[in-house]
Short mmCIF file of C-alpha atoms in Angstrom, two decimals:
data_model
loop_
_atom_site.label_atom_id
_atom_site.label_comp_id
_atom_site.label_asym_id
_atom_site.label_seq_id
_atom_site.Cartn_x
_atom_site.Cartn_y
_atom_site.Cartn_z
CA MET A 2 -20.20 -15.43 -8.40
CA MET A 3 -20.03 -14.32 -11.87
CA ARG A 4 -21.94 -10.79 -10.41
CA ARG A 5 -18.67 -10.21 -8.65
CA ILE A 6 -16.29 -11.25 -11.53
CA VAL A 7 -18.93 -8.32 -13.74
CA SER A 8 -18.20 -6.04 -10.59
CA SER A 9 -14.55 -6.75 -10.95
CA VAL A 10 -14.15 -6.41 -14.22
CA LEU A 11 -15.96 -2.87 -14.74
CA ILE A 12 -13.91 -1.77 -11.90
CA SER A 13 -10.52 -2.51 -14.09
CA THR A 14 -12.14 -1.32 -17.42
CA MET A 15 -12.37 2.04 -15.55
CA LEU A 16 -9.00 2.26 -14.54
CA LEU A 17 -7.39 1.53 -17.86
CA GLY A 18 -8.79 4.31 -19.84
CA GLY A 19 12.57 10.20 13.33
CA ILE A 20 14.35 6.78 13.63
CA ALA A 21 18.19 5.78 14.14
CA PRO A 22 20.58 6.71 11.34
CA GLN A 23 21.35 4.05 8.74
CA VAL A 24 25.03 3.26 8.96
CA ASN A 25 25.42 3.20 12.61
CA ALA A 26 23.47 4.63 15.97
CA GLN A 27 27.20 5.62 17.36
CA THR A 28 27.31 8.55 14.16
CA SER A 29 29.50 11.52 14.93
CA LYS A 30 28.21 15.03 13.89
CA ALA A 31 27.95 15.03 10.39
CA VAL A 32 31.17 16.79 8.21
CA SER A 33 29.70 19.00 5.11
CA VAL A 34 31.01 17.86 2.27
CA GLN A 35 29.83 17.91 -1.22
CA SER A 36 26.75 16.43 -2.00
CA ASP A 37 27.57 12.93 -3.68
CA TYR A 38 24.15 13.08 -5.62
CA ALA A 39 24.11 16.33 -7.09
CA ASN A 40 24.48 14.83 -10.70
CA HIS A 41 22.39 11.76 -9.84
CA TRP A 42 19.04 10.96 -11.56
CA ALA A 43 17.42 10.42 -8.43
CA LYS A 44 18.26 13.62 -7.09
CA ALA A 45 14.88 15.16 -6.43
CA GLN A 46 13.87 11.50 -4.95
CA ILE A 47 16.54 11.64 -2.63
CA ASP A 48 16.01 15.28 -1.34
CA TRP A 49 12.51 14.07 -0.93
CA ALA A 50 13.08 11.15 1.48
CA ILE A 51 15.38 12.73 3.59
CA GLN A 52 13.47 15.70 4.21
CA ASN A 53 10.95 13.61 4.96
CA LYS A 54 13.25 11.51 7.38
CA LEU A 55 12.60 8.46 5.78
CA MET A 56 16.40 8.20 4.19
CA TRP A 57 19.65 9.61 6.12
CA LYS A 58 22.79 10.81 5.05
CA ASN A 59 26.15 8.98 6.47
CA ALA A 60 28.45 10.36 9.11
CA ASP A 61 30.63 12.11 6.75
CA GLY A 62 27.60 14.02 5.14
CA SER A 63 27.46 11.83 1.70
CA PHE A 64 24.61 9.74 0.46
CA LYS A 65 26.16 6.98 -1.51
CA PRO A 66 22.99 6.90 -4.29
CA ASP A 67 24.70 3.91 -6.25
CA VAL A 68 25.38 1.57 -2.76
CA PRO A 69 22.80 -1.28 -2.14
CA ILE A 70 20.32 -0.86 0.78
CA THR A 71 20.86 -3.12 3.79
CA GLN A 72 18.01 -4.74 5.31
CA SER A 73 18.22 -2.88 8.83
CA GLN A 74 18.21 0.66 6.42
CA PHE A 75 15.56 0.09 4.91
CA LEU A 76 13.55 -1.64 7.87
CA ALA A 77 14.23 1.64 9.14
CA SER A 78 12.57 3.59 6.26
CA LEU A 79 9.54 1.40 6.46
CA VAL A 80 8.88 1.64 10.11
CA ALA A 81 9.53 5.78 9.55
CA GLN A 82 6.65 5.99 6.81
CA PHE A 83 4.59 3.40 7.78
CA ARG A 84 4.56 5.29 11.83
CA VAL A 85 4.60 1.53 13.38
CA THR A 86 4.62 2.36 17.51
CA GLY A 87 4.11 -1.01 18.90
CA GLN A 88 7.11 -3.48 19.52
CA THR A 89 7.98 -7.04 19.91
CA PRO A 90 11.20 -8.13 21.41
CA ILE A 91 14.04 -9.00 19.67
CA PRO A 92 16.65 -10.65 22.39
CA GLU A 93 19.28 -11.47 19.79
CA LEU A 94 19.48 -7.63 18.60
CA ASN A 95 20.19 -6.49 21.87
CA ALA A 96 23.97 -4.88 20.53
CA HIS A 97 22.73 -3.73 17.83
CA TRP A 98 21.76 -0.09 16.64
CA ALA A 99 18.53 -1.04 14.91
CA LYS A 100 17.16 -3.22 17.70
CA ALA A 101 14.16 -0.76 18.14
CA ILE A 102 13.68 -0.61 14.54
CA TYR A 103 13.80 -4.60 14.06
CA GLU A 104 11.05 -4.85 17.16
CA LYS A 105 9.28 -2.14 15.40
CA ALA A 106 9.10 -4.50 12.35
CA LYS A 107 8.57 -7.19 14.28
CA TYR A 108 5.67 -5.70 15.95
CA ALA A 109 4.18 -4.76 12.35
CA GLY A 110 4.53 -8.24 10.46
CA PHE A 111 7.46 -6.39 8.07
CA LEU A 112 9.75 -9.45 8.96
CA ASP A 113 6.97 -12.80 8.05
CA GLY A 114 9.53 -14.92 6.54
CA ILE A 115 12.27 -12.98 6.45
CA THR A 116 15.74 -14.06 8.12
CA ILE A 117 17.01 -11.15 10.47
CA ASP A 118 20.45 -10.16 9.03
CA PRO A 119 20.73 -6.33 9.36
CA ASN A 120 23.68 -5.73 7.11
CA HIS A 121 22.90 -7.78 3.99
CA PRO A 122 22.76 -5.87 1.33
CA LEU A 123 19.31 -5.88 -0.44
CA THR A 124 18.19 -7.31 -4.14
CA ARG A 125 15.26 -5.67 -5.73
CA GLY A 126 13.44 -9.07 -5.14
CA GLU A 127 14.49 -9.37 -1.38
CA MET A 128 13.31 -5.33 -0.83
CA ALA A 129 9.70 -6.52 -2.35
CA LYS A 130 9.38 -9.21 -0.27
CA ILE A 131 9.74 -7.33 2.75
CA PHE A 132 7.61 -4.39 1.61
CA LEU A 133 4.72 -6.81 0.27
CA ASN A 134 4.31 -8.03 4.27
CA ALA A 135 4.28 -4.17 5.37
CA TRP A 136 1.24 -3.63 2.17
CA LYS A 137 -0.65 -6.52 3.20
CA PRO A 138 -3.14 -4.49 5.55
CA PHE A 139 -4.10 -2.24 2.37
CA TYR A 140 -4.59 -5.28 0.25
CA ASN A 141 -6.08 -7.71 2.36
CA VAL A 142 -4.25 -10.61 0.66
CA LYS A 143 -2.42 -13.42 2.64
CA LYS A 144 -1.33 -15.18 -0.53
CA GLU A 145 -0.51 -13.62 -3.72
CA PRO A 146 -1.41 -14.94 -6.91
CA LYS A 147 0.10 -18.39 -7.96
CA GLY A 148 3.40 -17.46 -9.87
CA TYR A 149 3.64 -14.01 -8.55
CA THR A 150 7.47 -12.92 -7.88
CA PRO A 151 7.95 -10.15 -5.21
CA GLY A 152 8.76 -8.02 -7.90
CA ILE A 153 5.46 -8.89 -10.31
CA SER A 154 3.15 -8.09 -7.44
CA LEU A 155 4.57 -4.68 -6.99
CA MET A 156 4.79 -4.30 -10.86
CA VAL A 157 0.83 -4.83 -10.99
CA ARG A 158 0.79 -2.30 -8.39
CA LYS A 159 3.18 0.00 -10.42
CA LEU A 160 5.28 0.11 -7.57
CA MET A 161 8.41 -1.63 -9.38
CA PHE A 162 9.34 -1.02 -13.13
CA LYS A 163 11.09 -3.81 -16.00
CA TYR A 164 14.37 -2.47 -17.40
CA PRO A 165 14.74 -1.29 -20.70
CA ASP A 166 15.33 -5.23 -21.92
CA GLY A 167 11.82 -6.07 -20.58
CA LYS A 168 12.81 -7.92 -17.45
CA LEU A 169 12.23 -6.92 -13.96
CA HIS A 170 15.82 -7.83 -12.60
CA GLU A 171 15.13 -9.05 -8.88
CA GLU A 172 18.52 -10.29 -8.46
CA TYR A 173 20.06 -6.59 -9.12
CA PRO A 174 20.67 -4.67 -6.07
CA ALA A 175 18.47 -2.51 -4.38
CA LYS A 176 20.47 0.93 -4.51
CA ARG A 177 19.96 3.55 -2.01
CA GLY A 178 18.98 5.81 -4.89
CA TYR A 179 16.65 3.84 -6.89
CA VAL A 180 15.05 2.91 -2.67
CA ALA A 181 14.70 6.70 -2.53
CA THR A 182 12.14 6.88 -5.84
CA PHE A 183 10.45 4.00 -4.42
CA LEU A 184 9.51 5.55 -0.96
CA LYS A 185 7.98 8.71 -3.23
CA LEU A 186 6.14 6.11 -5.22
CA VAL A 187 5.06 4.55 -2.12
CA ASP A 188 4.16 7.65 -0.38
CA SER A 189 1.89 8.64 -2.78
CA ASP A 190 -0.16 5.77 -2.76
CA LEU A 191 -0.46 5.81 1.09
CA LYS A 192 -1.98 9.30 0.35
CA MET A 193 -4.45 8.23 -1.90
CA PHE A 194 -5.35 5.00 0.03
CA GLN A 195 -6.40 7.12 2.78
CA GLU A 196 -8.14 9.89 1.19
CA GLY A 197 -10.39 6.52 -0.37
CA ASP A 198 -10.84 5.48 3.30
CA ARG A 199 -12.26 9.03 4.19
CA ILE A 200 -14.53 8.49 1.36
CA ALA A 201 -15.49 5.19 1.89
CA GLN A 202 -16.41 6.45 5.74
CA GLN A 203 -18.32 8.54 4.57
CA PHE A 204 -20.48 5.87 2.60
CA HIS A 205 -20.18 4.02 5.85
CA ASN A 206 -21.62 6.53 8.22
CA SER A 207 -24.85 7.27 5.70
CA LEU A 208 -25.90 3.62 5.87
CA LYS A 209 -28.85 2.40 8.22
CA ILE A 210 -30.85 -0.13 9.15
CA SER A 211 -34.46 0.62 10.40
CA ASN A 212 -37.72 -1.17 10.53
CA GLY A 213 -36.30 -3.50 7.86
CA ILE A 214 -34.68 -1.27 5.65
CA LEU A 215 -31.40 -0.56 4.19
CA SER A 216 -30.71 2.99 3.82
CA GLY A 217 -27.39 4.87 2.64
CA LYS A 218 -26.19 7.45 0.30
CA VAL A 219 -23.55 7.04 -2.61
CA PRO A 220 -21.07 10.26 -2.18
CA SER A 221 -19.46 11.90 -4.64
CA PHE A 222 -15.78 13.34 -4.77
CA GLY A 223 -15.39 15.27 -8.41
CA LYS A 224 -14.04 14.48 -11.81
CA ASP A 225 -11.06 12.84 -10.63
CA LYS A 226 -12.99 10.23 -8.81
CA ARG A 227 -15.50 7.79 -9.51
CA ILE A 228 -16.94 5.94 -6.55
CA ILE A 229 -19.25 2.45 -7.50
CA VAL A 230 -21.57 1.01 -5.27
CA SER A 231 -22.94 -2.65 -6.17
CA VAL A 232 -25.88 -4.30 -4.42
CA PHE A 233 -26.10 -8.05 -5.03
CA PHE A 234 -29.63 -9.65 -3.81
CA LYS A 235 -30.02 -13.13 -2.13
CA ASP A 236 -32.71 -13.99 -5.13
CA PRO A 237 -30.15 -15.24 -7.98
CA ASN A 238 -32.98 -14.23 -10.33
CA LYS A 239 -32.81 -10.54 -9.15
CA GLU A 240 -30.35 -8.43 -11.36
CA SER A 241 -27.78 -6.92 -9.54
CA VAL A 242 -28.44 -2.80 -8.75
CA TYR A 243 -24.99 -0.66 -9.29
CA ILE A 244 -26.02 3.06 -7.83
CA GLU A 245 -24.87 6.10 -9.14
CA GLU A 246 -23.29 8.56 -7.07
CA ALA A 247 -24.72 11.14 -5.15
CA LYS A 248 -27.56 9.11 -5.43
CA ALA A 249 -29.75 7.89 -2.13
CA PHE A 250 -30.85 4.03 -1.70
CA SER A 251 -33.40 2.10 0.47
CA PHE A 252 -33.78 -1.83 0.25
CA LYS A 253 -35.19 -4.61 1.84
CA SER A 254 -32.50 -5.42 4.16
CA ASN A 255 -33.37 -9.56 4.27
CA GLU A 256 -33.37 -9.04 0.62
CA VAL A 257 -29.63 -7.86 0.20
CA LYS A 258 -27.00 -10.48 0.18
CA THR A 259 -23.56 -8.37 -0.04
CA ILE A 260 -22.64 -4.73 -0.89
CA GLU A 261 -19.49 -3.99 -2.51
CA PHE A 262 -17.54 -0.02 -2.21
CA ALA A 263 -15.11 0.99 -4.65
CA ALA A 264 -13.63 4.00 -4.95
CA ILE A 265 -11.11 4.81 -8.22
CA SER A 266 -9.10 7.47 -8.77
CA PHE A 267 -8.33 8.35 -12.70
CA THR A 268 -5.43 10.52 -11.62
CA TYR A 269 -3.87 7.58 -9.91
CA LYS A 270 -5.14 4.74 -12.61
CA LYS A 271 -5.96 2.64 -9.59
CA VAL A 272 -8.31 1.66 -6.31
CA MET A 273 -8.06 4.22 -4.02
CA THR A 274 -10.02 1.68 -2.02
CA ARG A 275 -12.15 -1.07 -1.82
CA TYR A 276 -14.73 -2.85 0.89
CA ILE A 277 -17.39 -5.68 0.84
CA TYR A 278 -20.58 -5.32 3.49
CA PRO A 279 -20.75 -9.52 3.35
CA THR A 280 -23.58 -9.83 5.74
CA PHE A 281 -26.90 -8.52 6.24
CA PRO A 282 -28.32 -7.03 8.17
CA ASN A 283 -24.68 -7.10 9.49
CA LEU A 284 -22.77 -3.65 8.31
CA LYS A 285 -19.45 -4.82 9.20
CA ARG A 286 -17.49 -4.39 6.39
CA GLU A 287 -13.77 -6.16 4.66
CA ARG A 288 -11.68 -4.44 2.91
CA ARG A 289 -11.36 -6.27 -0.24
CA LEU A 290 -8.49 -3.99 -2.44
CA LEU A 291 -6.72 -6.26 -4.79
#
């Protein structure tokens, strides 16, 4: 247990240095109007969200950046961003324009613990709660730490920030302009995680067990990243080994207890991905990104 803590502390120390339209399914042809967010603080992020088809304008061409986003609108954005394809039927929404969106969201687990209310304007906290459902596969966290609100959970992941008064104000409305900036942050993290998983896959592909010997090689990916591979042994008196990047290694497989792999981004100051190999000689791994 102490060795696991040492590994986590090491990582923390290094880090320190086309969905349906949003208002109504039966939208008419958009009327060309002067942008209602041309001078808005989130203009660049709104443009990005629209161009990437994660948010949409209203039928009259307006965006309404200071209007709270509804539950159905936010789910439409998440379903698009996470590219959900499967569906689970929700019969009670047969007449609603967002029926297919909700069925995809339910299939992906976005609606766990959420009361379906398509037209409900979301608060920041409610938005965070839905998003955490979508984010579970990346963090492999079944339950947030004791005392964490949804907003705090996003804050520690650098996806939600405090107001100048030092409070998160999860009770405040989640305005559409703000949601556009949030989705942009999420997009950055998704790309980071995907890159991290490619690095982890390269390490995974290097692992071999032959004649009782476990061997592999730690990849290297430039100065803006750091790869950490920690080997823990069954013998409590044997010191853990931290293997440097670009180094090959080999150990007797019956002496190895676990291996932990982590890829860190200095650019993002975040863990890109983290896996544990809990049982040898089985090379099955589990995501442990916390």
